[in-house]
Coordinates of C-alpha atoms and ligand atoms in Angstrom, one line a residue:
M1 CA -49.6 -52.1 -29.9
L2 CA -46.0 -52.5 -31.3
E3 CA -43.8 -55.4 -30.5
V4 CA -40.3 -55.5 -31.8
S5 CA -38.4 -58.7 -31.4
N6 CA -34.7 -59.3 -31.9
L7 CA -34.1 -56.8 -34.6
M8 CA -30.7 -57.0 -36.4
V9 CA -29.7 -54.7 -39.2
F10 CA -26.4 -55.0 -41.1
Y11 CA -25.1 -52.5 -43.6
E12 CA -22.8 -54.8 -45.5
N13 CA -20.8 -56.3 -42.6
A14 CA -21.4 -53.5 -40.1
L15 CA -23.9 -54.2 -37.5
A16 CA -26.2 -51.1 -36.8
L17 CA -28.8 -52.8 -34.7
N18 CA -27.9 -55.8 -32.5
D19 CA -30.7 -58.0 -31.2
F20 CA -32.9 -55.1 -30.2
S21 CA -36.4 -55.8 -28.8
M22 CA -39.0 -53.4 -27.5
N23 CA -42.6 -53.2 -26.6
V24 CA -44.9 -50.2 -26.9
K25 CA -48.3 -50.2 -25.3
A26 CA -51.1 -48.2 -26.8
G27 CA -51.4 -44.6 -25.6
T28 CA -47.9 -44.4 -24.2
I29 CA -44.9 -42.3 -25.0
V30 CA -41.7 -44.5 -25.4
A31 CA -38.3 -43.1 -25.9
V32 CA -35.2 -44.6 -27.5
I33 CA -32.1 -42.8 -26.3
G34 CA -28.7 -43.1 -27.8
S35 CA -25.7 -41.0 -28.9
N36 CA -24.6 -40.4 -32.5
S37 CA -24.5 -43.6 -34.6
A38 CA -26.2 -45.6 -31.8
G39 CA -28.8 -46.8 -34.4
K40 CA -31.8 -44.6 -33.7
T41 CA -32.5 -43.7 -37.3
T42 CA -31.8 -47.2 -38.4
L43 CA -34.4 -48.4 -35.9
M44 CA -37.0 -45.8 -37.0
N45 CA -36.4 -46.7 -40.7
T46 CA -36.9 -50.3 -39.9
L47 CA -40.1 -49.7 -37.9
S48 CA -41.5 -47.5 -40.7
G49 CA -40.4 -49.9 -43.4
L50 CA -38.3 -47.2 -45.2
I51 CA -35.3 -49.6 -44.9
I52 CA -37.1 -51.9 -47.3
D53 CA -37.2 -49.2 -49.9
T54 CA -33.5 -48.4 -49.3
K55 CA -32.7 -52.1 -49.5
I56 CA -34.4 -52.4 -52.9
K57 CA -32.8 -49.3 -54.3
E58 CA -29.3 -50.4 -53.2
Q59 CA -29.9 -53.9 -54.8
R60 CA -31.0 -52.2 -58.1
K61 CA -27.9 -50.1 -58.4
G62 CA -25.6 -52.9 -57.1
G63 CA -24.8 -50.9 -54.0
E64 CA -24.3 -52.0 -50.4
R65 CA -26.1 -55.0 -49.0
I66 CA -28.5 -54.3 -46.2
T67 CA -29.7 -57.4 -44.2
T68 CA -32.4 -57.4 -41.6
Y69 CA -33.5 -60.0 -39.1
G70 CA -36.2 -60.1 -36.4
T71 CA -39.9 -59.3 -36.4
I72 CA -42.1 -56.3 -36.0
R73 CA -45.7 -56.7 -35.0
F74 CA -48.3 -54.0 -35.1
D75 CA -51.7 -54.7 -33.4
G76 CA -50.6 -58.3 -33.3
E77 CA -50.0 -58.5 -37.1
D78 CA -46.6 -59.4 -38.4
I79 CA -45.6 -56.4 -40.6
T80 CA -41.9 -57.1 -40.9
D81 CA -42.1 -57.4 -44.7
M82 CA -44.8 -54.9 -45.3
Y83 CA -44.1 -51.9 -47.5
P84 CA -43.8 -48.5 -45.9
S85 CA -46.9 -47.1 -47.7
D86 CA -49.0 -50.0 -46.3
R87 CA -47.7 -49.3 -42.8
V88 CA -48.8 -45.7 -43.2
K89 CA -52.3 -46.9 -44.2
K90 CA -52.3 -48.9 -41.0
G91 CA -51.6 -45.8 -39.0
M92 CA -47.8 -45.9 -38.5
V93 CA -46.3 -42.5 -39.5
L94 CA -42.7 -41.5 -39.3
C95 CA -41.5 -38.0 -38.9
R96 CA -37.9 -38.3 -40.0
E97 CA -34.8 -36.6 -38.7
R98 CA -34.6 -33.4 -40.7
H99 CA -37.9 -34.4 -42.4
P100 CA -38.1 -33.1 -46.0
I101 CA -40.6 -30.3 -46.7
F102 CA -41.7 -28.7 -49.9
P103 CA -39.7 -25.5 -49.6
E104 CA -41.4 -23.7 -52.5
S105 CA -44.9 -24.4 -51.2
D106 CA -46.3 -22.4 -48.3
L107 CA -47.0 -23.8 -44.9
V108 CA -50.7 -24.6 -45.4
E109 CA -49.9 -26.2 -48.8
N110 CA -47.3 -28.4 -47.1
L111 CA -49.9 -29.6 -44.5
R112 CA -52.4 -30.3 -47.3
I113 CA -49.9 -32.3 -49.4
A114 CA -49.2 -34.4 -46.3
A115 CA -52.9 -35.2 -46.0
Y116 CA -53.5 -36.3 -49.6
L117 CA -55.1 -39.5 -48.6
R118 CA -57.9 -37.8 -46.6
N119 CA -61.1 -36.0 -47.5
R120 CA -61.6 -32.3 -47.5
S121 CA -63.5 -31.9 -44.2
E122 CA -61.0 -34.1 -42.4
I123 CA -58.2 -32.0 -43.8
S124 CA -59.6 -28.7 -42.5
E125 CA -60.2 -30.3 -39.1
A126 CA -56.6 -31.6 -39.0
I127 CA -55.2 -28.2 -40.1
E128 CA -57.2 -26.5 -37.3
Y129 CA -55.7 -29.0 -34.8
V130 CA -52.2 -28.3 -36.0
F131 CA -52.7 -24.6 -35.4
Q132 CA -54.2 -25.2 -32.0
L133 CA -51.2 -27.2 -31.1
F134 CA -48.7 -24.7 -32.6
P135 CA -50.3 -21.3 -32.4
T136 CA -47.0 -19.8 -33.7
L137 CA -47.7 -21.3 -37.1
V138 CA -50.9 -19.4 -37.6
R139 CA -49.3 -16.2 -38.7
L140 CA -46.9 -18.1 -40.9
K141 CA -49.7 -19.8 -43.0
T142 CA -48.7 -18.3 -46.3
R143 CA -44.9 -18.3 -45.7
K144 CA -42.9 -20.5 -48.1
A145 CA -41.8 -23.5 -46.0
G146 CA -38.2 -23.0 -47.2
F147 CA -38.1 -19.7 -45.4
L148 CA -39.3 -21.0 -42.0
S149 CA -36.8 -21.2 -39.2
G150 CA -35.5 -24.6 -38.0
G151 CA -37.9 -24.7 -35.1
E152 CA -40.9 -23.6 -37.2
Q153 CA -40.0 -26.3 -39.8
Q154 CA -39.8 -28.9 -37.0
M155 CA -43.3 -27.9 -35.9
L156 CA -44.5 -28.0 -39.5
T157 CA -43.1 -31.5 -40.0
I158 CA -44.8 -32.8 -36.8
G159 CA -47.9 -31.1 -38.1
M160 CA -47.5 -32.9 -41.5
A161 CA -47.2 -36.2 -39.7
L162 CA -50.4 -35.5 -37.8
M163 CA -52.2 -34.7 -41.0
V164 CA -52.0 -38.3 -41.9
K165 CA -54.0 -39.2 -38.7
P166 CA -51.5 -41.6 -37.3
R167 CA -52.2 -44.1 -34.5
L168 CA -48.5 -44.6 -33.9
L169 CA -46.3 -41.6 -34.4
L170 CA -42.6 -42.2 -34.8
L171 CA -40.5 -39.1 -34.1
D172 CA -36.8 -39.4 -35.0
E173 CA -34.9 -36.7 -33.0
P174 CA -37.5 -34.0 -33.2
L175 CA -35.5 -31.8 -30.9
L176 CA -32.3 -31.9 -33.0
G177 CA -30.6 -28.5 -33.2
L178 CA -33.3 -26.6 -31.4
S179 CA -32.9 -24.0 -28.6
P180 CA -33.9 -25.0 -25.1
I181 CA -37.0 -22.9 -25.3
M182 CA -38.1 -24.4 -28.6
Q183 CA -37.4 -27.8 -27.1
V184 CA -39.8 -27.1 -24.3
T185 CA -42.5 -25.9 -26.8
L186 CA -42.1 -29.2 -28.7
V187 CA -42.1 -31.4 -25.7
D188 CA -45.3 -29.7 -24.4
A189 CA -46.9 -30.2 -27.8
I190 CA -46.0 -33.9 -27.9
K191 CA -47.5 -34.3 -24.4
K192 CA -50.6 -32.5 -25.6
I193 CA -50.9 -34.7 -28.6
R194 CA -50.8 -37.8 -26.5
N195 CA -53.2 -36.5 -23.9
E196 CA -55.7 -35.1 -26.4
T197 CA -55.7 -37.7 -29.1
G198 CA -54.5 -40.8 -27.3
L199 CA -51.9 -41.3 -30.0
T200 CA -49.0 -43.7 -29.2
I201 CA -45.6 -42.1 -29.7
V202 CA -42.1 -43.5 -30.1
I203 CA -39.4 -40.8 -29.9
T204 CA -35.7 -41.0 -30.3
E205 CA -33.3 -38.5 -28.8
Q206 CA -29.6 -38.1 -28.2
F207 CA -30.2 -36.1 -25.0
A208 CA -32.4 -37.6 -22.3
R209 CA -33.0 -34.6 -20.1
P210 CA -35.8 -32.8 -22.0
I211 CA -37.8 -35.9 -22.7
L212 CA -37.5 -38.2 -19.7
P213 CA -40.1 -36.3 -17.7
M214 CA -42.8 -37.0 -20.2
I215 CA -42.1 -40.6 -21.2
D216 CA -43.7 -43.7 -19.9
H217 CA -40.9 -46.0 -20.8
G218 CA -37.4 -45.6 -22.2
Y219 CA -34.7 -47.7 -23.8
I220 CA -31.1 -46.8 -23.9
I221 CA -29.1 -48.1 -26.9
E222 CA -25.3 -48.1 -27.5
N223 CA -23.8 -49.3 -30.7
G224 CA -27.2 -50.8 -31.7
M225 CA -27.6 -52.7 -28.5
L226 CA -30.0 -52.3 -25.6
T227 CA -28.1 -51.4 -22.5
M228 CA -30.8 -50.3 -20.1
E229 CA -34.6 -49.8 -20.0
G230 CA -37.1 -48.5 -17.5
H231 CA -39.7 -46.0 -16.6
G232 CA -38.8 -42.3 -17.3
S233 CA -38.3 -41.5 -13.6
E234 CA -36.1 -44.6 -13.0
L235 CA -33.9 -43.5 -15.9
M236 CA -33.8 -39.9 -14.6
E237 CA -32.4 -41.2 -11.3
N238 CA -29.8 -43.4 -12.9
P239 CA -26.3 -42.0 -12.5
E240 CA -25.1 -43.7 -15.8
V241 CA -27.9 -42.1 -17.7
K242 CA -27.2 -38.7 -16.0
G243 CA -23.5 -39.0 -16.9
A244 CA -23.9 -40.0 -20.5
Y245 CA -27.1 -38.5 -21.8
F246 CA -27.9 -35.3 -19.9
G247 CA -25.5 -33.1 -21.9
V248 CA -23.9 -30.1 -20.3
Ligands
LIG301 N1 -27.0 -46.5 -45.3 C1 -26.0 -46.8 -44.5 N2 -25.0 -47.5 -45.0 C2 -24.0 -47.8 -44.2 N3 -23.9 -47.6 -42.9 C3 -25.0 -46.9 -42.3 C4 -26.1 -46.5 -43.1 N4 -27.0 -45.8 -42.3 C5 -26.4 -45.9 -41.1 N5 -25.2 -46.5 -41.1 C6 -24.4 -46.7 -39.9 O1 -25.1 -47.4 -39.0 C7 -24.9 -46.9 -37.7 C8 -26.1 -46.4 -37.0 O2 -26.5 -45.2 -37.7 P1 -27.9 -44.4 -37.4 O3 -28.1 -43.4 -38.4 O4 -29.0 -45.4 -37.2 O5 -27.5 -43.8 -36.0 P2 -28.3 -42.6 -35.2 O6 -28.4 -43.1 -33.8 O7 -29.5 -42.2 -35.9 O8 -27.2 -41.4 -35.2 P3 -27.4 -39.8 -35.2 O9 -27.7 -39.4 -33.7 O10 -26.2 -39.3 -35.7 O11 -28.6 -39.5 -36.1 C9 -23.8 -45.8 -37.9 O12 -22.6 -46.4 -37.6 C10 -23.9 -45.5 -39.3 O13 -22.7 -45.0 -39.9
LIG302 MG1 -30.3 -40.5 -36.6

């Protein structure tokens, strides 16, 4: 479904992604694991096309020069130069690291805003699904999103991404800053999404332990470079992975 070949991203002269390639089959969950500054967000922004927006903005204000090389194919089509909004229309949806919400609007309004491209009956159906997935959110329907806890906001932002009806969901560090219990809740929800909707998911994380059991394939990156890849269980067994990405 998604083929990434030889991606390179430079911020001025600094290399953030170095010849990175990956392949994501439809209906699978694929993880990209790396520590701080490994290039996870850069990868997600390149996949979603957000980096094109950033590049244009920087050019306009005479800021830093961002250069990208390599190709991205989605369903066989070369989308490397496609704008992010067009990628969303094709079904690629990114849930960013600390995804922005509308703090003054309530939870349901946030879900509706995210679904502005869809018709009314689809919207109510999608909202129902989000509540089925995250029952905790039901009693928070009318709470201003800005007053939700970190974990609740994270559920909301995944819900917002689902409102767009993605075919490929990109999750940039969805477990960031969450308690172990909340991490389990989110991991269970992500598995459920894949099993119930057949959605394809790419997820980045700094810590491998909570997510390796659910993934089909994983890539480990260090300083923007692929250092290891394999099935979730292979990576679980790997002493280097255990040492570096299992946390304490
Ligand atoms: N806009 C930018 N301008 C310059 N350098 C950048 C920019 N964005 C990221 N970088 C650099 O690129 C490298 C990769 O950053 P990136 O945010 O992709 O890492 P990450 O794996 O997401 O890290 P984290 O776990 O902290 O979120 C880092 O060295 C970072 O400082
Ligand atoms: Mg990041």
